[in-house]
Short mmCIF file of C-alpha atoms in Angstrom, two decimals:
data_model
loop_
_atom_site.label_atom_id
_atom_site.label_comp_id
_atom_site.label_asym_id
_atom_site.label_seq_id
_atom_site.Cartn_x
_atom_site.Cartn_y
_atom_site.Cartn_z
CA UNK A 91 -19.84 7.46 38.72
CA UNK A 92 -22.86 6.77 36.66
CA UNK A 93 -25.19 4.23 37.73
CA UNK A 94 -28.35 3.65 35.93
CA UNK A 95 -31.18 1.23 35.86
CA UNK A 96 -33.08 -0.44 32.98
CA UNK A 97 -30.45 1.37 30.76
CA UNK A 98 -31.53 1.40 27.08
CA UNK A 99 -27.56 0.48 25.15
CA UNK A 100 -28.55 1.35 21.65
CA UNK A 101 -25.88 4.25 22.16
CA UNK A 102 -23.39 1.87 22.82
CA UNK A 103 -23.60 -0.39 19.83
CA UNK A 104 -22.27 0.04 16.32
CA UNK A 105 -25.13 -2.50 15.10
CA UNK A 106 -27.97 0.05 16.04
CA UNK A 107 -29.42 -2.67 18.22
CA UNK A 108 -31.97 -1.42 20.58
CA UNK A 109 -31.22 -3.68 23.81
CA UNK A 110 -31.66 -2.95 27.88
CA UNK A 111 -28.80 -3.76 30.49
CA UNK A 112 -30.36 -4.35 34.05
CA UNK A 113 -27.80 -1.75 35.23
CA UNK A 114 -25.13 -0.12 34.19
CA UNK A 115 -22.17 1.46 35.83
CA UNK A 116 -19.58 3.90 33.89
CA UNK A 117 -16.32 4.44 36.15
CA UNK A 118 -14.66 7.80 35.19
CA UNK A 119 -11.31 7.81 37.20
CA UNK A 120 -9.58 5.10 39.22
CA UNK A 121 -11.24 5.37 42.48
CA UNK A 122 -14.38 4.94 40.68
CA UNK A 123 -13.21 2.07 38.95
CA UNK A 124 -12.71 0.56 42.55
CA UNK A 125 -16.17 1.36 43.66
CA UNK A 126 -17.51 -0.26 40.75
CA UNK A 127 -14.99 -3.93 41.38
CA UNK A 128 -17.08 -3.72 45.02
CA UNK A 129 -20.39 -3.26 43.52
CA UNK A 130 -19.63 -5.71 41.01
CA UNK A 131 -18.19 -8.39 44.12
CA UNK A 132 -21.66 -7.92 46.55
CA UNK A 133 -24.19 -7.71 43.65
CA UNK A 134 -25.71 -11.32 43.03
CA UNK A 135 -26.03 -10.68 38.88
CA UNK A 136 -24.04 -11.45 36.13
CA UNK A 137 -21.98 -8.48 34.75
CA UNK A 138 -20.21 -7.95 31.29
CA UNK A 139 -17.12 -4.95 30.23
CA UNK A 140 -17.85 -3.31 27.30
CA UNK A 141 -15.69 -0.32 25.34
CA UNK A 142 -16.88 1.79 22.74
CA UNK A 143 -19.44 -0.92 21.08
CA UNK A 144 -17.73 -1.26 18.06
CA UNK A 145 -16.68 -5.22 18.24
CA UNK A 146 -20.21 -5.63 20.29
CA UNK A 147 -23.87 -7.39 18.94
CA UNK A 148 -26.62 -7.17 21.20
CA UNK A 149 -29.39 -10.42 20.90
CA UNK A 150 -31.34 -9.85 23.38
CA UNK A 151 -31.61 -7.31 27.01
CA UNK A 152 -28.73 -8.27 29.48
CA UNK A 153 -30.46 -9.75 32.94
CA UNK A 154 -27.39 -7.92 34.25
CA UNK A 155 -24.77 -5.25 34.82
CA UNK A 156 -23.17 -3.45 32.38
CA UNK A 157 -19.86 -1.88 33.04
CA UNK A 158 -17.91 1.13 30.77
CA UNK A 159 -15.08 2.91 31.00
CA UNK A 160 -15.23 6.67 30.42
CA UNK A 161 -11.53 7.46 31.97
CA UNK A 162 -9.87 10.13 29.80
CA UNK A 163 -6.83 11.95 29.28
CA UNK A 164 -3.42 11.45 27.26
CA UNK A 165 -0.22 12.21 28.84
CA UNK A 166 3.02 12.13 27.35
CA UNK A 167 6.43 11.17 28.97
CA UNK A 168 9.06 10.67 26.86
CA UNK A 169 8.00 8.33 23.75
CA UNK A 170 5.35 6.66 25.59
CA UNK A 171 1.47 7.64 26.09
CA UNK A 172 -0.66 6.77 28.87
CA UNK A 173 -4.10 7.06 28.01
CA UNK A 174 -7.49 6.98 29.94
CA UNK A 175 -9.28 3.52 28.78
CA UNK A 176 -12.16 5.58 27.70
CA UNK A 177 -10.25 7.64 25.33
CA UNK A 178 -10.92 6.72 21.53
CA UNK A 179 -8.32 4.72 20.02
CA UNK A 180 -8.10 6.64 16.69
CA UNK A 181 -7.74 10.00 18.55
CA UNK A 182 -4.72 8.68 20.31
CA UNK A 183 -3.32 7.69 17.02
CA UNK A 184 -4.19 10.94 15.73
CA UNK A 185 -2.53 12.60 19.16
CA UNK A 186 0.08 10.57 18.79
CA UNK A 187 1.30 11.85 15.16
CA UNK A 188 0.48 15.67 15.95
CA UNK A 189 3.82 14.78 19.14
CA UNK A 190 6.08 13.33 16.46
CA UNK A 191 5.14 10.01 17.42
CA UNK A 192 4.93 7.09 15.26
CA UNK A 193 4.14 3.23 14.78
CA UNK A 194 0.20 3.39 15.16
CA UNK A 195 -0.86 5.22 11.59
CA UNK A 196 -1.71 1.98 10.07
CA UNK A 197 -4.08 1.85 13.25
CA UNK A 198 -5.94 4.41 11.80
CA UNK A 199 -9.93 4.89 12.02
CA UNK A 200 -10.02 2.09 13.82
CA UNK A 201 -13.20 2.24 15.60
CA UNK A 202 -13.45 1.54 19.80
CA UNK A 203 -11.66 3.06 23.07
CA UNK A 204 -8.42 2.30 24.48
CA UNK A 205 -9.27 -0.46 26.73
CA UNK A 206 -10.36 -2.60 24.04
CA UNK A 207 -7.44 -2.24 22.25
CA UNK A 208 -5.40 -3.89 25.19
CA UNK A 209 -8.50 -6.60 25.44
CA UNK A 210 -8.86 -7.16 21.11
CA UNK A 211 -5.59 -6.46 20.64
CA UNK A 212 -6.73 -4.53 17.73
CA UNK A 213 -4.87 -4.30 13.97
CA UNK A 214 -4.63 -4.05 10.85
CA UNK A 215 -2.45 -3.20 7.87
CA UNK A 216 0.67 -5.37 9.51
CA UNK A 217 0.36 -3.42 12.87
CA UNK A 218 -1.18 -4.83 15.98
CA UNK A 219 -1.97 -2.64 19.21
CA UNK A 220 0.29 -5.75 20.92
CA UNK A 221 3.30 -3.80 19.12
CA UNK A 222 2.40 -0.48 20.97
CA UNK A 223 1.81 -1.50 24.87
CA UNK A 224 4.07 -1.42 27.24
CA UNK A 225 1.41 -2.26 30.30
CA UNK A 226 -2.26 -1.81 31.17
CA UNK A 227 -3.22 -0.25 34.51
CA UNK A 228 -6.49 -1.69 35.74
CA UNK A 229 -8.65 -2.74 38.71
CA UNK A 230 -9.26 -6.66 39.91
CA UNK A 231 -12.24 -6.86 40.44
CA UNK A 232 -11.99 -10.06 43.16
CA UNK A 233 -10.18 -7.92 45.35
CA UNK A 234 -10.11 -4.09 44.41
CA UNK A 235 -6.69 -3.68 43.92
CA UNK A 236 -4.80 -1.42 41.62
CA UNK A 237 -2.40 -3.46 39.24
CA UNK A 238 -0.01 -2.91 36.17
CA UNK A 239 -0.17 -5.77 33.74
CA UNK A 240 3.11 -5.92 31.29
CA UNK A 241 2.65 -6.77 27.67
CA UNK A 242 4.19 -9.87 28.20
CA UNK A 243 1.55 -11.29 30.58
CA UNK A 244 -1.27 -10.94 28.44
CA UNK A 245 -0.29 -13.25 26.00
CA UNK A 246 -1.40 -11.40 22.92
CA UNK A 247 -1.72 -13.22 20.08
CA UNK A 248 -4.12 -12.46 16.78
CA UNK A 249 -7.04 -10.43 17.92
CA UNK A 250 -6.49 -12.88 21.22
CA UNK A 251 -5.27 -11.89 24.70
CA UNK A 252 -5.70 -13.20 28.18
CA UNK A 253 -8.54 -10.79 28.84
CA UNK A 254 -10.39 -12.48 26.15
CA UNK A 255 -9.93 -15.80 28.10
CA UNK A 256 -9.11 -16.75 31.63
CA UNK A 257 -8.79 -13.05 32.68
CA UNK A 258 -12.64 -12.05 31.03
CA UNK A 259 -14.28 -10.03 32.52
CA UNK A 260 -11.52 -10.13 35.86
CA UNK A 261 -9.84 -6.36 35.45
CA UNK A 262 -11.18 -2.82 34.65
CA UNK A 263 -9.08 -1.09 32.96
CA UNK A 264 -8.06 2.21 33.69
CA UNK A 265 -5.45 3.25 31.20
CA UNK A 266 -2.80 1.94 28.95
CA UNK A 267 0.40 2.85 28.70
CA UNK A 268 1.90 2.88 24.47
CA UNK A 269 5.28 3.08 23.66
CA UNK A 270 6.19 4.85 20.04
CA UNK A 271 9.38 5.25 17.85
CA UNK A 272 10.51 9.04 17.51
CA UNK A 273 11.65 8.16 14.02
CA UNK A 274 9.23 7.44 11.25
CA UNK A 275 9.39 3.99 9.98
CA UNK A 276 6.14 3.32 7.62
CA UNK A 277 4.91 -0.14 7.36
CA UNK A 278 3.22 0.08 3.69
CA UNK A 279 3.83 -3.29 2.01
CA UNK A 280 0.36 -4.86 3.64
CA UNK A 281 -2.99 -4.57 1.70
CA UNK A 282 -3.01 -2.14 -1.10
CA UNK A 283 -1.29 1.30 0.85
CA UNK A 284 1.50 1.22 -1.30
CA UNK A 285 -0.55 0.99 -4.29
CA UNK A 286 -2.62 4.11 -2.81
CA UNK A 287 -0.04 6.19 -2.24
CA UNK A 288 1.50 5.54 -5.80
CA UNK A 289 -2.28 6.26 -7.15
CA UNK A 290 -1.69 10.05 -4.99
CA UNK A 291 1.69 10.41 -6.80
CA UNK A 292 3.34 9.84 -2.91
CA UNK A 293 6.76 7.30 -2.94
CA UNK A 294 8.05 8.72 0.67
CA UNK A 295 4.61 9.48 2.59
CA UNK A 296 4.66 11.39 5.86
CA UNK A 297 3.00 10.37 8.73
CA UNK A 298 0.42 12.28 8.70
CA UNK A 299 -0.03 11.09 4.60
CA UNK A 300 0.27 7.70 5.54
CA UNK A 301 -2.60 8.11 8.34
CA UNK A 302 -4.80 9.80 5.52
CA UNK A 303 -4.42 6.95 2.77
CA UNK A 304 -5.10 4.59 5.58
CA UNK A 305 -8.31 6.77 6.11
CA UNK A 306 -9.31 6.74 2.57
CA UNK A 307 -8.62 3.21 2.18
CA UNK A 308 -11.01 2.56 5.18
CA UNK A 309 -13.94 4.57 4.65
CA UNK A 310 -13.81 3.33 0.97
CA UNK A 311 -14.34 -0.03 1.89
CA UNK A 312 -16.48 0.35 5.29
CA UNK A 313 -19.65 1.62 6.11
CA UNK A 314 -20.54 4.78 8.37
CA UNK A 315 -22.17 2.99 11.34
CA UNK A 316 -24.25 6.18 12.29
CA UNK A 317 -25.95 5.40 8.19
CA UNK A 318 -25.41 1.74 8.14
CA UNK A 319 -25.25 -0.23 11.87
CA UNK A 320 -21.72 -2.43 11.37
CA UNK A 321 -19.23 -3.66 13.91
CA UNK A 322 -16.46 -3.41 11.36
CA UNK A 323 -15.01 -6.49 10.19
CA UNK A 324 -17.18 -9.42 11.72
CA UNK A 325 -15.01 -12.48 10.60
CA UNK A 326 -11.54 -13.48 11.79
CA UNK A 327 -8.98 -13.99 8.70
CA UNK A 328 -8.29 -17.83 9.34
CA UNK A 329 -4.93 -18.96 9.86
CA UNK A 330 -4.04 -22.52 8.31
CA UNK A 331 -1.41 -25.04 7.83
CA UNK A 332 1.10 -24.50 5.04
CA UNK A 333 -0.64 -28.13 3.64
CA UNK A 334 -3.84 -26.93 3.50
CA UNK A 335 -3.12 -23.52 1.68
CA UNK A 336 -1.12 -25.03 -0.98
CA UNK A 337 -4.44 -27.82 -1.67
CA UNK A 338 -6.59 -24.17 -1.88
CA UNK A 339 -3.85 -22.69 -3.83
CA UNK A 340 -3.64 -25.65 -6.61
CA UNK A 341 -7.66 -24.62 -7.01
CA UNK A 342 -7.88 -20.92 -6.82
CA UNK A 343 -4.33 -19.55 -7.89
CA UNK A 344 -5.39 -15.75 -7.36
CA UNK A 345 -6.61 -16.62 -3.38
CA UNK A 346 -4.80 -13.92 -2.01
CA UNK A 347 -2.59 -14.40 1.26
CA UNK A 348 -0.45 -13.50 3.96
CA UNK A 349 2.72 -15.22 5.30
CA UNK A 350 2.81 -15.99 9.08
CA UNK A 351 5.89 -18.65 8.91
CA UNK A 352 7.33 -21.80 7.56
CA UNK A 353 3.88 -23.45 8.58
CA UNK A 354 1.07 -21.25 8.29
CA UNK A 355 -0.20 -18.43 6.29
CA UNK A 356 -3.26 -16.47 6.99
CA UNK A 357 -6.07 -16.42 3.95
CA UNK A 358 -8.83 -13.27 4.11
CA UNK A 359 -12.14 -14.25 5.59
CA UNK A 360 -13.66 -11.75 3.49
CA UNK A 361 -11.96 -13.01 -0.16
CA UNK A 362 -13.55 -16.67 0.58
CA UNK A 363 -16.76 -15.03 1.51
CA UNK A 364 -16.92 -13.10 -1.45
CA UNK A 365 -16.21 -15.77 -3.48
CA UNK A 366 -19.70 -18.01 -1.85
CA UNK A 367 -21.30 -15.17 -3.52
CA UNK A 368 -22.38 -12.96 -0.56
CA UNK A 369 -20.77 -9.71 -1.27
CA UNK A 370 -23.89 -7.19 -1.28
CA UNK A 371 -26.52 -10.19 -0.45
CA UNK A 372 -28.91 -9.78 2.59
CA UNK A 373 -31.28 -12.28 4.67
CA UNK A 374 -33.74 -10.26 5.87
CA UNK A 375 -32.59 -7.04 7.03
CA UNK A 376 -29.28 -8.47 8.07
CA UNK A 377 -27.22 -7.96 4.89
CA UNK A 378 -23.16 -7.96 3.40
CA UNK A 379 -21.72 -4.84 2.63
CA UNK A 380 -21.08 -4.12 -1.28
CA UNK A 381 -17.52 -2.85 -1.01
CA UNK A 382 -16.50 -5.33 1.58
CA UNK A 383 -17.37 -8.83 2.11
CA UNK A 384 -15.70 -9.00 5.74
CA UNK A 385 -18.66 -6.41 7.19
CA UNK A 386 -21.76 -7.00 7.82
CA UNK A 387 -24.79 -4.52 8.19
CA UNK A 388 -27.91 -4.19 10.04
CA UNK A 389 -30.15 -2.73 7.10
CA UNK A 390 -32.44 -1.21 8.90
CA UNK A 391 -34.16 -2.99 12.15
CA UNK A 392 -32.51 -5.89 12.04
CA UNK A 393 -32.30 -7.70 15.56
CA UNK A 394 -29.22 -9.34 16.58
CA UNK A 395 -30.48 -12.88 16.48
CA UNK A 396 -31.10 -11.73 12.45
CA UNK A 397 -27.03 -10.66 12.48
CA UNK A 398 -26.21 -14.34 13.70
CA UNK A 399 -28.33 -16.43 11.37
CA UNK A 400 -26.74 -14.44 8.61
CA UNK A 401 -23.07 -15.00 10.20
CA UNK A 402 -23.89 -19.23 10.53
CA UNK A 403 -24.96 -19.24 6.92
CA UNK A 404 -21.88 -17.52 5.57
CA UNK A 405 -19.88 -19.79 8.24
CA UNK A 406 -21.98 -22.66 6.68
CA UNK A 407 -20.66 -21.98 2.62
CA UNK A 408 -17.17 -20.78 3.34
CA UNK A 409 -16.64 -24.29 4.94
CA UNK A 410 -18.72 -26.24 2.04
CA UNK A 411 -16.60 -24.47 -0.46
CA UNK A 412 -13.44 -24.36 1.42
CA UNK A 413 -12.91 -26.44 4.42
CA UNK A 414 -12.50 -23.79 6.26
CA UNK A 415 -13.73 -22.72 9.56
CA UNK A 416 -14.16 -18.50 9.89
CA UNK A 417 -15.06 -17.44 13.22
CA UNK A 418 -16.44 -14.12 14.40
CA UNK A 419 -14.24 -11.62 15.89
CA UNK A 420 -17.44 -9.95 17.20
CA UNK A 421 -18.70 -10.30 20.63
CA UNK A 422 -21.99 -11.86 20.78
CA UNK A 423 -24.26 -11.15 24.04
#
């Protein structure tokens, strides 16, 4: 077990954001994870979970403990994968492919461990990590027991799950168990794969093709956090009533969007914030990334309190020119 004082957690933030935990604990196998619930139940400060850093901006130093999972391993039984919560997502995906696997290729380069993917209930492209889980093995922390959580009890909903609300900060999670399809099924009608792969000359992609124009797609449109400190997408694509798109709709008839059901449909965060203007624009050194309006960048020394004015301003114009409220899908310490 690592246990560390006045621990400096630049290393474990996609931002870049030089900020100091109080302590920090890293569990590496189960009964570690248990040592860490009791240190975490007798010590009188505040304590916070944190994965890889990639959904994470640091304000200030933590007047606490921080606590990381660095459980690893991938083992196979069947169609299903249970992987240590320290593991990176994207090299499960990749893992997962390589076994004849499928389901989680439009999951790919997805930045962050496995643990957050049962906390975020990560996605994109049509495919949420919700699809993929059968249960989570973790640690309570009030009591030190060992428990399997099923799919169904977390409640997973769009980048939402009970972990991120009345169970915060209550479990350490050890591994999670994913469940895949041994026949390829491709999801490509989401986004512009389709329109990719017709670009390559590719009409029946492979999973391992798919994977690679999901790849391409991403790193065209994202930053490099080890050039340019990002978090990924920062904003939430709203979901609103079916009233309230077809108002927008009358007014901007090339808005794209995305069905959810008879009542709802889901409009980018990043389309309306381009559209305020803010694609490529910076305040300070906190600044909008060029190729995508969703992501914003630390440009070189910006703090996190910078990150946040720059997020409340963009908030600020998408709901002047919209009426619509876009909330982060960042954690902000």
């Amino acid at each position: 077990m690592k246990d560390c004082k006045n621990y400096n957690l630049l290393n474990h933030n996609t931002f870049g954001i030089e900020a100091y935990c109080q302590r920090f604990l890293e569990y590496a196998d189960e009964q570690e994870a248990v040592e860490v619930a009791s240190i975490l139940r007798n010590a009188s400060l505040p304590y916070i979970i944190i994965g890889g850093g990639s959904n994470l901006l640091l304000t200030r130093d933590f007047e606490g403990i921080v606590v990381h999972s660095a459980c690893k391993g991938i083992c196979r039984e069947g169609n299903t994968l249970t992987c240590g919560s320290g593991e990176v997502f994207d090299d499960v995906v990749a893992e997962s492919i390589r076994m004849g696997l499928y389901g989680a290729e439009n999951l790919s380069l997805i930045p962050g461990d496995v643990g957050a993917s049962a906390v975020q209930n990560i996605g994109a492209y049509g495919v949420e990590a919700k699809d993929l889980i059968r249960s989570i093995r973790a640690v309570e922390i009030a009591t030190g027991n060992v428990c399997i959580i099923e799919n169904a009890e977390c409640e997973y909903g769009y980048r939402q799950s009970r972990f991120k609300q009345d169970w915060k900060n209550q479990f350490l999670i050890v591994s999670v168990e994913y469940v895949f399809s041994t026949d390829f099924q491709p999801h490509l009608d989401y986004g512009n794969i389709r329109a990719e792969l017709e670009r390559q000359g590719i009409s029946e992609p492979t999973a391992e093709q798919l994977r690679q124009t999901i790849i391409d797609i991403r790193n065209a449109k994202l930053p490099d956090p080890k050039v340019l400190g990002n978090a990924g997408s920062f904003f939430m694509n709203p979901v609103v009533s079916r009233q309230q798109y077809e108002q927008l709709a009358s007014q901007y008839p090339e808005m794209p969007h995305y069905y959810i059901d008879s009542e709802h449909e889901k409009i980018p965060a990043g389309w309306m914030i381009d559209q305020c203007g803010w694609k490529g624009k910076s305040l300070g050194r906190a600044g909008v990334h060029d190729k995508q309006a969703l992501v914003l960048v630390n440009k070189g020394g910006a703090t996190g309190a910078e990150i946040v004015t720059l997020c409340q301003t963009i908030q600020q114009d998408v709901k002047f020119k919209f009426g619509i409220d876009i909330h982060p899908e960042v954690n902000v310490i």
